[in-house]
Amino acid sequence: MFTLQRRTKGEALFDLINTIGMLLICFITLYPIWYVLVNAFNNGTDAMRGGIYWWPRMFSFENFQAVFDSPGIMTAMGVTVAKTAIGTVAHVFFTAMVAYAFSRRGLIGGKVYILIGTVTLFFGGGLIPTFLWIRDLQLLDNFLVYIIPVLFSFFDLIIFMTFFREIPEGLEEAARMDGANDWSIFLRVVLPVSMPVLATIALFHGVFQWNDYFTGMIYINNMDLQPIQTYLYRVVAQSSSSQMMSAVQGSAGTKTVTSQSIKLATMVVTTLPIVFVYPFLQKYFVKGMMIGSIKG
């Protein structure tokens, strides 16, 4: 009985340490987000004094007002929403279509294509050849530069292909007996039963499209075609310039905002939409991450 009691106390101590460790990890993960929110909703001039850690000292919406009044931000937000929606749908459909062909056992040269695609996962052409390729395709200062170059991903193809191979062949055979061709089977049979993997890839690519600033910075000179993340990058890069400060003060109509408070407010504006979308896809995302892990 004494041994059992000691073991029980040891287990209780282990559970306590485990709980404290998890809480500590959660705090380390979430506090930077909370810090950004607190300072974004605080008066910018007052925030420069420091000492704001848990709650705004002088609550204010002026930072966000300055962000939304800044010239071009709504256009940049519209570009980001458009490229995220169009790019995600196009990427998911095109990659799924190619993956469905790769998942067929009788594909001629399938192993060769898999080998070639696998090489691309480890080796790339680099920035300069990619820029020349984009230029030759006449995609510079073109909205399609956000869509066409990332229309296909071999990594996502592998995930799709693994899922498609687990679909019972009886579904396709029954559809063929009813006179369906490959397109009908893909659109009416395969895609409807593939919601977990479709949602998983859509979340992956949607987050990439939303957070991508590099494409707009390198390939887009037209300010009307730059996404919100590129706008945020320019805010951060120009935050110490007098020109930026004068623009911010003029848009806000007050001097209670600073370059730092504008950066924090812009980070909140650009991050929250994708954070709100995730809970709706979480159940599909969890299912999609289990693809290929359980056999039977």
PDB file of C-alpha atoms in Angstrom:
ATOM      1  CA  MET A   1       0.000   0.000   0.000  1.00  0.00           C
ATOM      2  CA  PHE A   2       2.878   2.350   0.795  1.00  0.00           C
ATOM      3  CA  THR A   3       4.427   1.686  -2.629  1.00  0.00           C
ATOM      4  CA  LEU A   4       1.105   2.340  -4.368  1.00  0.00           C
ATOM      5  CA  GLN A   5       0.725   5.623  -2.480  1.00  0.00           C
ATOM      6  CA  ARG A   6       4.215   6.767  -3.450  1.00  0.00           C
ATOM      7  CA  ARG A   7       3.578   5.919  -7.089  1.00  0.00           C
ATOM      8  CA  THR A   8       0.294   7.810  -7.039  1.00  0.00           C
ATOM      9  CA  LYS A   9       1.982  10.871  -5.602  1.00  0.00           C
ATOM     10  CA  GLY A  10       4.674  10.602  -8.262  1.00  0.00           C
ATOM     11  CA  GLU A  11       2.062  10.470 -10.989  1.00  0.00           C
ATOM     12  CA  ALA A  12       0.294  13.464  -9.492  1.00  0.00           C
ATOM     13  CA  LEU A  13       3.577  15.374  -9.406  1.00  0.00           C
ATOM     14  CA  PHE A  14       4.249  14.422 -13.027  1.00  0.00           C
ATOM     15  CA  ASP A  15       0.788  15.608 -14.088  1.00  0.00           C
ATOM     16  CA  LEU A  16       1.346  18.888 -12.232  1.00  0.00           C
ATOM     17  CA  ILE A  17       4.699  19.459 -13.930  1.00  0.00           C
ATOM     18  CA  ASN A  18       3.184  18.537 -17.292  1.00  0.00           C
ATOM     19  CA  THR A  19       0.324  20.984 -16.784  1.00  0.00           C
ATOM     20  CA  ILE A  20       2.660  23.792 -15.736  1.00  0.00           C
ATOM     21  CA  GLY A  21       4.864  23.084 -18.746  1.00  0.00           C
ATOM     22  CA  MET A  22       1.900  23.207 -21.146  1.00  0.00           C
ATOM     23  CA  LEU A  23       0.675  26.452 -19.592  1.00  0.00           C
ATOM     24  CA  LEU A  24       4.153  27.918 -19.911  1.00  0.00           C
ATOM     25  CA  ILE A  25       4.349  26.933 -23.583  1.00  0.00           C
ATOM     26  CA  CYS A  26       0.894  28.426 -24.204  1.00  0.00           C
ATOM     27  CA  PHE A  27       1.944  31.644 -22.489  1.00  0.00           C
ATOM     28  CA  ILE A  28       5.172  31.900 -24.495  1.00  0.00           C
ATOM     29  CA  THR A  29       3.192  31.275 -27.690  1.00  0.00           C
ATOM     30  CA  LEU A  30       0.236  33.571 -27.057  1.00  0.00           C
ATOM     31  CA  TYR A  31       1.726  36.476 -25.132  1.00  0.00           C
ATOM     32  CA  PRO A  32       3.484  38.074 -28.146  1.00  0.00           C
ATOM     33  CA  ILE A  33       0.109  38.137 -29.917  1.00  0.00           C
ATOM     34  CA  TRP A  34      -1.533  39.672 -26.858  1.00  0.00           C
ATOM     35  CA  TYR A  35       1.265  42.249 -26.583  1.00  0.00           C
ATOM     36  CA  VAL A  36       0.715  43.326 -30.185  1.00  0.00           C
ATOM     37  CA  LEU A  37      -3.042  43.645 -29.610  1.00  0.00           C
ATOM     38  CA  VAL A  38      -2.611  45.657 -26.406  1.00  0.00           C
ATOM     39  CA  ASN A  39      -0.210  48.137 -27.964  1.00  0.00           C
ATOM     40  CA  ALA A  40      -2.228  48.369 -31.179  1.00  0.00           C
ATOM     41  CA  PHE A  41      -5.248  49.535 -29.174  1.00  0.00           C
ATOM     42  CA  ASN A  42      -3.198  51.965 -27.079  1.00  0.00           C
ATOM     43  CA  ASN A  43      -2.520  55.615 -27.806  1.00  0.00           C
ATOM     44  CA  GLY A  44       0.620  55.653 -29.957  1.00  0.00           C
ATOM     45  CA  THR A  45       2.355  58.544 -28.216  1.00  0.00           C
ATOM     46  CA  ASP A  46       1.607  57.089 -24.799  1.00  0.00           C
ATOM     47  CA  ALA A  47       2.895  53.666 -25.905  1.00  0.00           C
ATOM     48  CA  MET A  48       6.308  55.197 -26.595  1.00  0.00           C
ATOM     49  CA  ARG A  49       6.749  55.605 -22.826  1.00  0.00           C
ATOM     50  CA  GLY A  50       6.735  51.817 -22.489  1.00  0.00           C
ATOM     51  CA  GLY A  51       5.430  49.842 -19.561  1.00  0.00           C
ATOM     52  CA  ILE A  52       2.381  48.445 -21.403  1.00  0.00           C
ATOM     53  CA  TYR A  53       2.273  44.689 -20.993  1.00  0.00           C
ATOM     54  CA  TRP A  54      -1.201  43.437 -20.086  1.00  0.00           C
ATOM     55  CA  TRP A  55      -3.814  46.069 -20.910  1.00  0.00           C
ATOM     56  CA  PRO A  56      -3.948  49.362 -22.852  1.00  0.00           C
ATOM     57  CA  ARG A  57      -3.087  52.320 -20.656  1.00  0.00           C
ATOM     58  CA  MET A  58      -4.862  54.816 -22.938  1.00  0.00           C
ATOM     59  CA  PHE A  59      -7.370  52.873 -25.059  1.00  0.00           C
ATOM     60  CA  SER A  60      -7.697  54.263 -28.567  1.00  0.00           C
ATOM     61  CA  PHE A  61      -8.872  53.275 -32.066  1.00  0.00           C
ATOM     62  CA  GLU A  62      -6.768  55.996 -33.712  1.00  0.00           C
ATOM     63  CA  ASN A  63      -4.079  53.568 -34.860  1.00  0.00           C
ATOM     64  CA  PHE A  64      -6.626  51.532 -36.793  1.00  0.00           C
ATOM     65  CA  GLN A  65      -8.252  54.682 -38.115  1.00  0.00           C
ATOM     66  CA  ALA A  66      -4.873  55.769 -39.443  1.00  0.00           C
ATOM     67  CA  VAL A  67      -4.370  52.356 -41.040  1.00  0.00           C
ATOM     68  CA  PHE A  68      -7.710  52.361 -42.848  1.00  0.00           C
ATOM     69  CA  ASP A  69      -7.338  56.015 -43.845  1.00  0.00           C
ATOM     70  CA  SER A  70      -3.896  55.416 -45.320  1.00  0.00           C
ATOM     71  CA  PRO A  71      -3.928  55.724 -49.114  1.00  0.00           C
ATOM     72  CA  GLY A  72      -3.934  52.393 -50.884  1.00  0.00           C
ATOM     73  CA  ILE A  73      -4.582  50.078 -47.960  1.00  0.00           C
ATOM     74  CA  MET A  74      -8.110  49.158 -48.988  1.00  0.00           C
ATOM     75  CA  THR A  75      -6.903  48.494 -52.534  1.00  0.00           C
ATOM     76  CA  ALA A  76      -4.137  46.308 -51.128  1.00  0.00           C
ATOM     77  CA  MET A  77      -6.654  44.454 -48.958  1.00  0.00           C
ATOM     78  CA  GLY A  78      -8.870  43.866 -51.991  1.00  0.00           C
ATOM     79  CA  VAL A  79      -5.917  42.498 -53.979  1.00  0.00           C
ATOM     80  CA  THR A  80      -5.040  40.157 -51.111  1.00  0.00           C
ATOM     81  CA  VAL A  81      -8.598  38.855 -50.777  1.00  0.00           C
ATOM     82  CA  ALA A  82      -8.880  38.362 -54.543  1.00  0.00           C
ATOM     83  CA  LYS A  83      -5.560  36.574 -54.957  1.00  0.00           C
ATOM     84  CA  THR A  84      -6.203  34.401 -51.905  1.00  0.00           C
ATOM     85  CA  ALA A  85      -9.654  33.324 -53.086  1.00  0.00           C
ATOM     86  CA  ILE A  86      -8.830  32.870 -56.772  1.00  0.00           C
ATOM     87  CA  GLY A  87      -5.371  31.444 -56.157  1.00  0.00           C
ATOM     88  CA  THR A  88      -6.579  28.916 -53.591  1.00  0.00           C
ATOM     89  CA  VAL A  89      -9.451  27.621 -55.735  1.00  0.00           C
ATOM     90  CA  ALA A  90      -7.257  27.403 -58.842  1.00  0.00           C
ATOM     91  CA  HIS A  91      -4.398  25.727 -56.991  1.00  0.00           C
ATOM     92  CA  VAL A  92      -6.589  23.148 -55.276  1.00  0.00           C
ATOM     93  CA  PHE A  93      -8.493  22.236 -58.450  1.00  0.00           C
ATOM     94  CA  PHE A  94      -5.455  22.050 -60.737  1.00  0.00           C
ATOM     95  CA  THR A  95      -3.271  20.128 -58.280  1.00  0.00           C
ATOM     96  CA  ALA A  96      -6.127  17.732 -57.471  1.00  0.00           C
ATOM     97  CA  MET A  97      -6.718  17.131 -61.180  1.00  0.00           C
ATOM     98  CA  VAL A  98      -3.054  16.254 -61.804  1.00  0.00           C
ATOM     99  CA  ALA A  99      -2.890  14.179 -58.625  1.00  0.00           C
ATOM    100  CA  TYR A 100      -5.936  12.157 -59.706  1.00  0.00           C
ATOM    101  CA  ALA A 101      -4.134  11.220 -62.921  1.00  0.00           C
ATOM    102  CA  PHE A 102      -0.992  10.316 -60.966  1.00  0.00           C
ATOM    103  CA  SER A 103      -3.012   8.142 -58.590  1.00  0.00           C
ATOM    104  CA  ARG A 104      -4.122   5.837 -61.410  1.00  0.00           C
ATOM    105  CA  ARG A 105      -2.142   2.610 -61.389  1.00  0.00           C
ATOM    106  CA  GLY A 106      -1.992   2.336 -65.159  1.00  0.00           C
ATOM    107  CA  LEU A 107      -0.447   5.765 -65.852  1.00  0.00           C
ATOM    108  CA  ILE A 108       2.270   5.337 -68.464  1.00  0.00           C
ATOM    109  CA  GLY A 109       5.585   6.698 -67.179  1.00  0.00           C
ATOM    110  CA  GLY A 110       4.083   7.472 -63.792  1.00  0.00           C
ATOM    111  CA  LYS A 111       7.175   6.449 -61.844  1.00  0.00           C
ATOM    112  CA  VAL A 112       9.368   8.650 -64.035  1.00  0.00           C
ATOM    113  CA  TYR A 113       7.094  11.646 -63.462  1.00  0.00           C
ATOM    114  CA  ILE A 114       7.140  10.992 -59.711  1.00  0.00           C
ATOM    115  CA  LEU A 115      10.946  10.889 -59.739  1.00  0.00           C
ATOM    116  CA  ILE A 116      11.196  14.137 -61.716  1.00  0.00           C
ATOM    117  CA  GLY A 117       8.715  15.834 -59.404  1.00  0.00           C
ATOM    118  CA  THR A 118      10.535  14.628 -56.305  1.00  0.00           C
ATOM    119  CA  VAL A 119      13.750  16.276 -57.536  1.00  0.00           C
ATOM    120  CA  THR A 120      11.936  19.634 -57.641  1.00  0.00           C
ATOM    121  CA  LEU A 121      11.228  19.327 -53.906  1.00  0.00           C
ATOM    122  CA  PHE A 122      14.944  19.605 -53.168  1.00  0.00           C
ATOM    123  CA  PHE A 123      16.326  21.726 -56.020  1.00  0.00           C
ATOM    124  CA  GLY A 124      15.097  24.958 -57.590  1.00  0.00           C
ATOM    125  CA  GLY A 125      16.281  27.390 -60.216  1.00  0.00           C
ATOM    126  CA  GLY A 126      16.846  30.301 -57.828  1.00  0.00           C
ATOM    127  CA  LEU A 127      15.623  33.869 -57.823  1.00  0.00           C
ATOM    128  CA  ILE A 128      17.268  35.171 -60.999  1.00  0.00           C
ATOM    129  CA  PRO A 129      16.111  32.361 -63.339  1.00  0.00           C
ATOM    130  CA  THR A 130      12.658  32.605 -61.799  1.00  0.00           C
ATOM    131  CA  PHE A 131      12.555  36.351 -62.400  1.00  0.00           C
ATOM    132  CA  LEU A 132      13.601  35.859 -66.032  1.00  0.00           C
ATOM    133  CA  TRP A 133      10.943  33.175 -66.397  1.00  0.00           C
ATOM    134  CA  ILE A 134       8.268  35.477 -64.949  1.00  0.00           C
ATOM    135  CA  ARG A 135       9.418  38.265 -67.281  1.00  0.00           C
ATOM    136  CA  ASP A 136       9.310  36.036 -70.361  1.00  0.00           C
ATOM    137  CA  LEU A 137       5.785  34.990 -69.449  1.00  0.00           C
ATOM    138  CA  GLN A 138       4.875  38.712 -69.333  1.00  0.00           C
ATOM    139  CA  LEU A 139       3.646  38.402 -65.778  1.00  0.00           C
ATOM    140  CA  LEU A 140       5.500  41.423 -64.385  1.00  0.00           C
ATOM    141  CA  ASP A 141       2.960  43.927 -63.063  1.00  0.00           C
ATOM    142  CA  ASN A 142       0.244  41.390 -63.802  1.00  0.00           C
ATOM    143  CA  PHE A 143      -2.282  40.035 -61.320  1.00  0.00           C
ATOM    144  CA  LEU A 144      -1.762  36.544 -62.732  1.00  0.00           C
ATOM    145  CA  VAL A 145       1.741  36.480 -61.238  1.00  0.00           C
ATOM    146  CA  TYR A 146       0.010  35.582 -57.965  1.00  0.00           C
ATOM    147  CA  ILE A 147      -1.854  32.673 -59.587  1.00  0.00           C
ATOM    148  CA  ILE A 148       0.043  30.951 -62.410  1.00  0.00           C
ATOM    149  CA  PRO A 149       3.517  30.371 -60.862  1.00  0.00           C
ATOM    150  CA  VAL A 150       1.989  28.656 -57.817  1.00  0.00           C
ATOM    151  CA  LEU A 151      -0.824  26.915 -59.655  1.00  0.00           C
ATOM    152  CA  PHE A 152       0.786  23.542 -58.978  1.00  0.00           C
ATOM    153  CA  SER A 153       2.741  22.080 -56.065  1.00  0.00           C
ATOM    154  CA  PHE A 154       4.278  18.624 -56.158  1.00  0.00           C
ATOM    155  CA  PHE A 155       4.248  18.416 -52.369  1.00  0.00           C
ATOM    156  CA  ASP A 156       0.480  18.982 -52.372  1.00  0.00           C
ATOM    157  CA  LEU A 157       0.184  16.488 -55.218  1.00  0.00           C
ATOM    158  CA  ILE A 158       1.690  13.783 -52.988  1.00  0.00           C
ATOM    159  CA  ILE A 159      -0.904  14.499 -50.301  1.00  0.00           C
ATOM    160  CA  PHE A 160      -3.732  14.415 -52.842  1.00  0.00           C
ATOM    161  CA  MET A 161      -2.408  11.271 -54.482  1.00  0.00           C
ATOM    162  CA  THR A 162      -2.146   9.435 -51.163  1.00  0.00           C
ATOM    163  CA  PHE A 163      -5.764  10.248 -50.371  1.00  0.00           C
ATOM    164  CA  PHE A 164      -7.089   9.380 -53.837  1.00  0.00           C
ATOM    165  CA  ARG A 165      -5.456   5.945 -53.711  1.00  0.00           C
ATOM    166  CA  GLU A 166      -7.399   5.165 -50.538  1.00  0.00           C
ATOM    167  CA  ILE A 167     -10.763   5.801 -52.218  1.00  0.00           C
ATOM    168  CA  PRO A 168     -12.471   2.422 -52.865  1.00  0.00           C
ATOM    169  CA  GLU A 169     -12.174   1.402 -56.483  1.00  0.00           C
ATOM    170  CA  GLY A 170     -15.757   0.189 -56.374  1.00  0.00           C
ATOM    171  CA  LEU A 171     -16.990   3.797 -56.484  1.00  0.00           C
ATOM    172  CA  GLU A 172     -15.250   4.444 -59.782  1.00  0.00           C
ATOM    173  CA  GLU A 173     -16.268   1.085 -61.235  1.00  0.00           C
ATOM    174  CA  ALA A 174     -19.905   1.746 -60.400  1.00  0.00           C
ATOM    175  CA  ALA A 175     -19.670   5.182 -62.016  1.00  0.00           C
ATOM    176  CA  ARG A 176     -18.130   3.706 -65.173  1.00  0.00           C
ATOM    177  CA  MET A 177     -20.917   1.144 -65.377  1.00  0.00           C
ATOM    178  CA  ASP A 178     -23.343   4.069 -65.362  1.00  0.00           C
ATOM    179  CA  GLY A 179     -21.500   5.567 -68.346  1.00  0.00           C
ATOM    180  CA  ALA A 180     -19.357   8.167 -66.551  1.00  0.00           C
ATOM    181  CA  ASN A 181     -16.051   9.185 -68.097  1.00  0.00           C
ATOM    182  CA  ASP A 182     -12.883  10.252 -66.271  1.00  0.00           C
ATOM    183  CA  TRP A 183     -13.999  13.879 -65.954  1.00  0.00           C
ATOM    184  CA  SER A 184     -17.386  12.907 -64.549  1.00  0.00           C
ATOM    185  CA  ILE A 185     -15.778  10.513 -62.065  1.00  0.00           C
ATOM    186  CA  PHE A 186     -13.298  13.155 -60.937  1.00  0.00           C
ATOM    187  CA  LEU A 187     -15.875  15.926 -60.543  1.00  0.00           C
ATOM    188  CA  ARG A 188     -18.879  13.958 -59.274  1.00  0.00           C
ATOM    189  CA  VAL A 189     -17.326  11.064 -57.358  1.00  0.00           C
ATOM    190  CA  VAL A 190     -13.746  11.820 -56.299  1.00  0.00           C
ATOM    191  CA  LEU A 191     -13.985  15.479 -55.285  1.00  0.00           C
ATOM    192  CA  PRO A 192     -17.186  15.166 -53.182  1.00  0.00           C
ATOM    193  CA  VAL A 193     -15.616  12.429 -51.019  1.00  0.00           C
ATOM    194  CA  SER A 194     -12.313  14.284 -50.698  1.00  0.00           C
ATOM    195  CA  MET A 195     -13.379  17.200 -48.516  1.00  0.00           C
ATOM    196  CA  PRO A 196     -10.757  16.567 -45.785  1.00  0.00           C
ATOM    197  CA  VAL A 197      -7.800  16.717 -48.170  1.00  0.00           C
ATOM    198  CA  LEU A 198      -9.344  19.558 -50.188  1.00  0.00           C
ATOM    199  CA  ALA A 199      -9.797  21.643 -47.033  1.00  0.00           C
ATOM    200  CA  THR A 200      -6.279  20.807 -45.845  1.00  0.00           C
ATOM    201  CA  ILE A 201      -4.612  21.907 -49.072  1.00  0.00           C
ATOM    202  CA  ALA A 202      -6.909  24.928 -49.297  1.00  0.00           C
ATOM    203  CA  LEU A 203      -5.813  25.987 -45.804  1.00  0.00           C
ATOM    204  CA  PHE A 204      -2.135  25.452 -46.626  1.00  0.00           C
ATOM    205  CA  HIS A 205      -2.264  27.438 -49.842  1.00  0.00           C
ATOM    206  CA  GLY A 206      -4.709  30.038 -48.536  1.00  0.00           C
ATOM    207  CA  VAL A 207      -2.381  30.912 -45.655  1.00  0.00           C
ATOM    208  CA  PHE A 208       0.527  31.076 -48.102  1.00  0.00           C
ATOM    209  CA  GLN A 209      -1.372  33.399 -50.444  1.00  0.00           C
ATOM    210  CA  TRP A 210      -2.515  35.631 -47.594  1.00  0.00           C
ATOM    211  CA  ASN A 211       0.951  35.950 -46.032  1.00  0.00           C
ATOM    212  CA  ASP A 212       2.949  36.221 -49.257  1.00  0.00           C
ATOM    213  CA  TYR A 213       4.648  39.605 -49.541  1.00  0.00           C
ATOM    214  CA  PHE A 214       7.696  38.589 -51.566  1.00  0.00           C
ATOM    215  CA  THR A 215       5.868  38.184 -54.888  1.00  0.00           C
ATOM    216  CA  GLY A 216       4.422  41.684 -54.724  1.00  0.00           C
ATOM    217  CA  MET A 217       7.763  43.145 -53.684  1.00  0.00           C
ATOM    218  CA  ILE A 218       9.779  41.535 -56.509  1.00  0.00           C
ATOM    219  CA  TYR A 219       7.418  41.303 -59.465  1.00  0.00           C
ATOM    220  CA  ILE A 220       4.939  44.162 -58.921  1.00  0.00           C
ATOM    221  CA  ASN A 221       5.734  47.852 -59.305  1.00  0.00           C
ATOM    222  CA  ASN A 222       2.141  48.980 -59.758  1.00  0.00           C
ATOM    223  CA  MET A 223       0.925  50.073 -56.330  1.00  0.00           C
ATOM    224  CA  ASP A 224      -2.656  49.144 -57.253  1.00  0.00           C
ATOM    225  CA  LEU A 225      -1.630  45.484 -57.602  1.00  0.00           C
ATOM    226  CA  GLN A 226       0.361  45.118 -54.395  1.00  0.00           C
ATOM    227  CA  PRO A 227      -1.178  42.965 -51.621  1.00  0.00           C
ATOM    228  CA  ILE A 228      -1.639  43.969 -48.019  1.00  0.00           C
ATOM    229  CA  GLN A 229       1.415  42.036 -46.858  1.00  0.00           C
ATOM    230  CA  THR A 230       3.643  43.973 -49.236  1.00  0.00           C
ATOM    231  CA  TYR A 231       1.993  47.128 -47.942  1.00  0.00           C
ATOM    232  CA  LEU A 232       2.842  46.021 -44.397  1.00  0.00           C
ATOM    233  CA  TYR A 233       6.422  45.355 -45.441  1.00  0.00           C
ATOM    234  CA  ARG A 234       6.703  48.888 -46.802  1.00  0.00           C
ATOM    235  CA  VAL A 235       5.183  50.277 -43.604  1.00  0.00           C
ATOM    236  CA  VAL A 236       7.822  48.471 -41.575  1.00  0.00           C
ATOM    237  CA  ALA A 237      10.635  49.448 -43.944  1.00  0.00           C
ATOM    238  CA  GLN A 238       9.639  53.115 -44.025  1.00  0.00           C
ATOM    239  CA  SER A 239       8.452  53.450 -40.424  1.00  0.00           C
ATOM    240  CA  SER A 240      11.328  55.707 -39.403  1.00  0.00           C
ATOM    241  CA  SER A 241      11.093  58.066 -42.369  1.00  0.00           C
ATOM    242  CA  SER A 242       9.621  61.533 -41.952  1.00  0.00           C
ATOM    243  CA  GLN A 243       7.573  61.039 -45.101  1.00  0.00           C
ATOM    244  CA  MET A 244       5.780  58.074 -43.569  1.00  0.00           C
ATOM    245  CA  MET A 245       5.127  59.933 -40.356  1.00  0.00           C
ATOM    246  CA  SER A 246       3.688  62.932 -42.151  1.00  0.00           C
ATOM    247  CA  ALA A 247       1.421  60.675 -44.195  1.00  0.00           C
ATOM    248  CA  VAL A 248       0.221  58.904 -41.073  1.00  0.00           C
ATOM    249  CA  GLN A 249      -0.396  62.126 -39.178  1.00  0.00           C
ATOM    250  CA  GLY A 250      -2.213  63.609 -42.129  1.00  0.00           C
ATOM    251  CA  SER A 251      -4.443  60.578 -42.556  1.00  0.00           C
ATOM    252  CA  ALA A 252      -5.277  60.329 -38.895  1.00  0.00           C
ATOM    253  CA  GLY A 253      -5.743  64.047 -38.400  1.00  0.00           C
ATOM    254  CA  THR A 254      -3.875  63.816 -35.106  1.00  0.00           C
ATOM    255  CA  LYS A 255      -0.368  63.312 -33.735  1.00  0.00           C
ATOM    256  CA  THR A 256      -1.289  60.636 -31.247  1.00  0.00           C
ATOM    257  CA  VAL A 257      -0.162  57.824 -33.582  1.00  0.00           C
ATOM    258  CA  THR A 258       3.409  56.775 -34.246  1.00  0.00           C
ATOM    259  CA  SER A 259       5.168  54.609 -36.783  1.00  0.00           C
ATOM    260  CA  GLN A 260       5.391  51.782 -34.234  1.00  0.00           C
ATOM    261  CA  SER A 261       1.690  51.909 -33.391  1.00  0.00           C
ATOM    262  CA  ILE A 262       0.855  51.925 -37.105  1.00  0.00           C
ATOM    263  CA  LYS A 263       2.979  48.809 -37.621  1.00  0.00           C
ATOM    264  CA  LEU A 264       1.237  46.983 -34.790  1.00  0.00           C
ATOM    265  CA  ALA A 265      -2.239  47.963 -35.962  1.00  0.00           C
ATOM    266  CA  THR A 266      -1.427  46.886 -39.515  1.00  0.00           C
ATOM    267  CA  MET A 267      -0.187  43.533 -38.237  1.00  0.00           C
ATOM    268  CA  VAL A 268      -3.498  43.010 -36.447  1.00  0.00           C
ATOM    269  CA  VAL A 269      -5.523  43.979 -39.525  1.00  0.00           C
ATOM    270  CA  THR A 270      -3.601  41.618 -41.799  1.00  0.00           C
ATOM    271  CA  THR A 271      -3.506  38.675 -39.388  1.00  0.00           C
ATOM    272  CA  LEU A 272      -7.006  38.465 -37.919  1.00  0.00           C
ATOM    273  CA  PRO A 273      -8.904  37.460 -41.110  1.00  0.00           C
ATOM    274  CA  ILE A 274      -6.884  34.293 -41.658  1.00  0.00           C
ATOM    275  CA  VAL A 275      -7.074  33.495 -37.932  1.00  0.00           C
ATOM    276  CA  PHE A 276     -10.877  33.674 -38.052  1.00  0.00           C
ATOM    277  CA  VAL A 277     -11.022  31.328 -41.061  1.00  0.00           C
ATOM    278  CA  TYR A 278      -8.988  28.549 -39.438  1.00  0.00           C
ATOM    279  CA  PRO A 279     -11.614  27.314 -36.906  1.00  0.00           C
ATOM    280  CA  PHE A 280     -14.063  26.589 -39.730  1.00  0.00           C
ATOM    281  CA  LEU A 281     -11.513  24.342 -41.467  1.00  0.00           C
ATOM    282  CA  GLN A 282      -9.964  22.805 -38.374  1.00  0.00           C
ATOM    283  CA  LYS A 283     -11.976  19.564 -38.405  1.00  0.00           C
ATOM    284  CA  TYR A 284     -11.076  18.957 -42.046  1.00  0.00           C
ATOM    285  CA  PHE A 285      -7.482  19.976 -41.376  1.00  0.00           C
ATOM    286  CA  VAL A 286      -7.107  17.380 -38.610  1.00  0.00           C
ATOM    287  CA  LYS A 287      -8.565  14.665 -40.847  1.00  0.00           C
ATOM    288  CA  GLY A 288      -6.313  15.712 -43.721  1.00  0.00           C
ATOM    289  CA  MET A 289      -3.183  15.554 -41.568  1.00  0.00           C
ATOM    290  CA  MET A 290      -4.012  11.912 -40.782  1.00  0.00           C
ATOM    291  CA  ILE A 291      -3.945  10.932 -44.459  1.00  0.00           C
ATOM    292  CA  GLY A 292      -1.798   7.881 -44.965  1.00  0.00           C
ATOM    293  CA  SER A 293      -1.017   7.468 -41.259  1.00  0.00           C
ATOM    294  CA  ILE A 294      -3.569   4.723 -40.628  1.00  0.00           C
ATOM    295  CA  LYS A 295      -3.827   1.651 -42.793  1.00  0.00           C
ATOM    296  CA  GLY A 296      -6.500  -0.941 -42.596  1.00  0.00           C
TER     297      GLY A 296
END
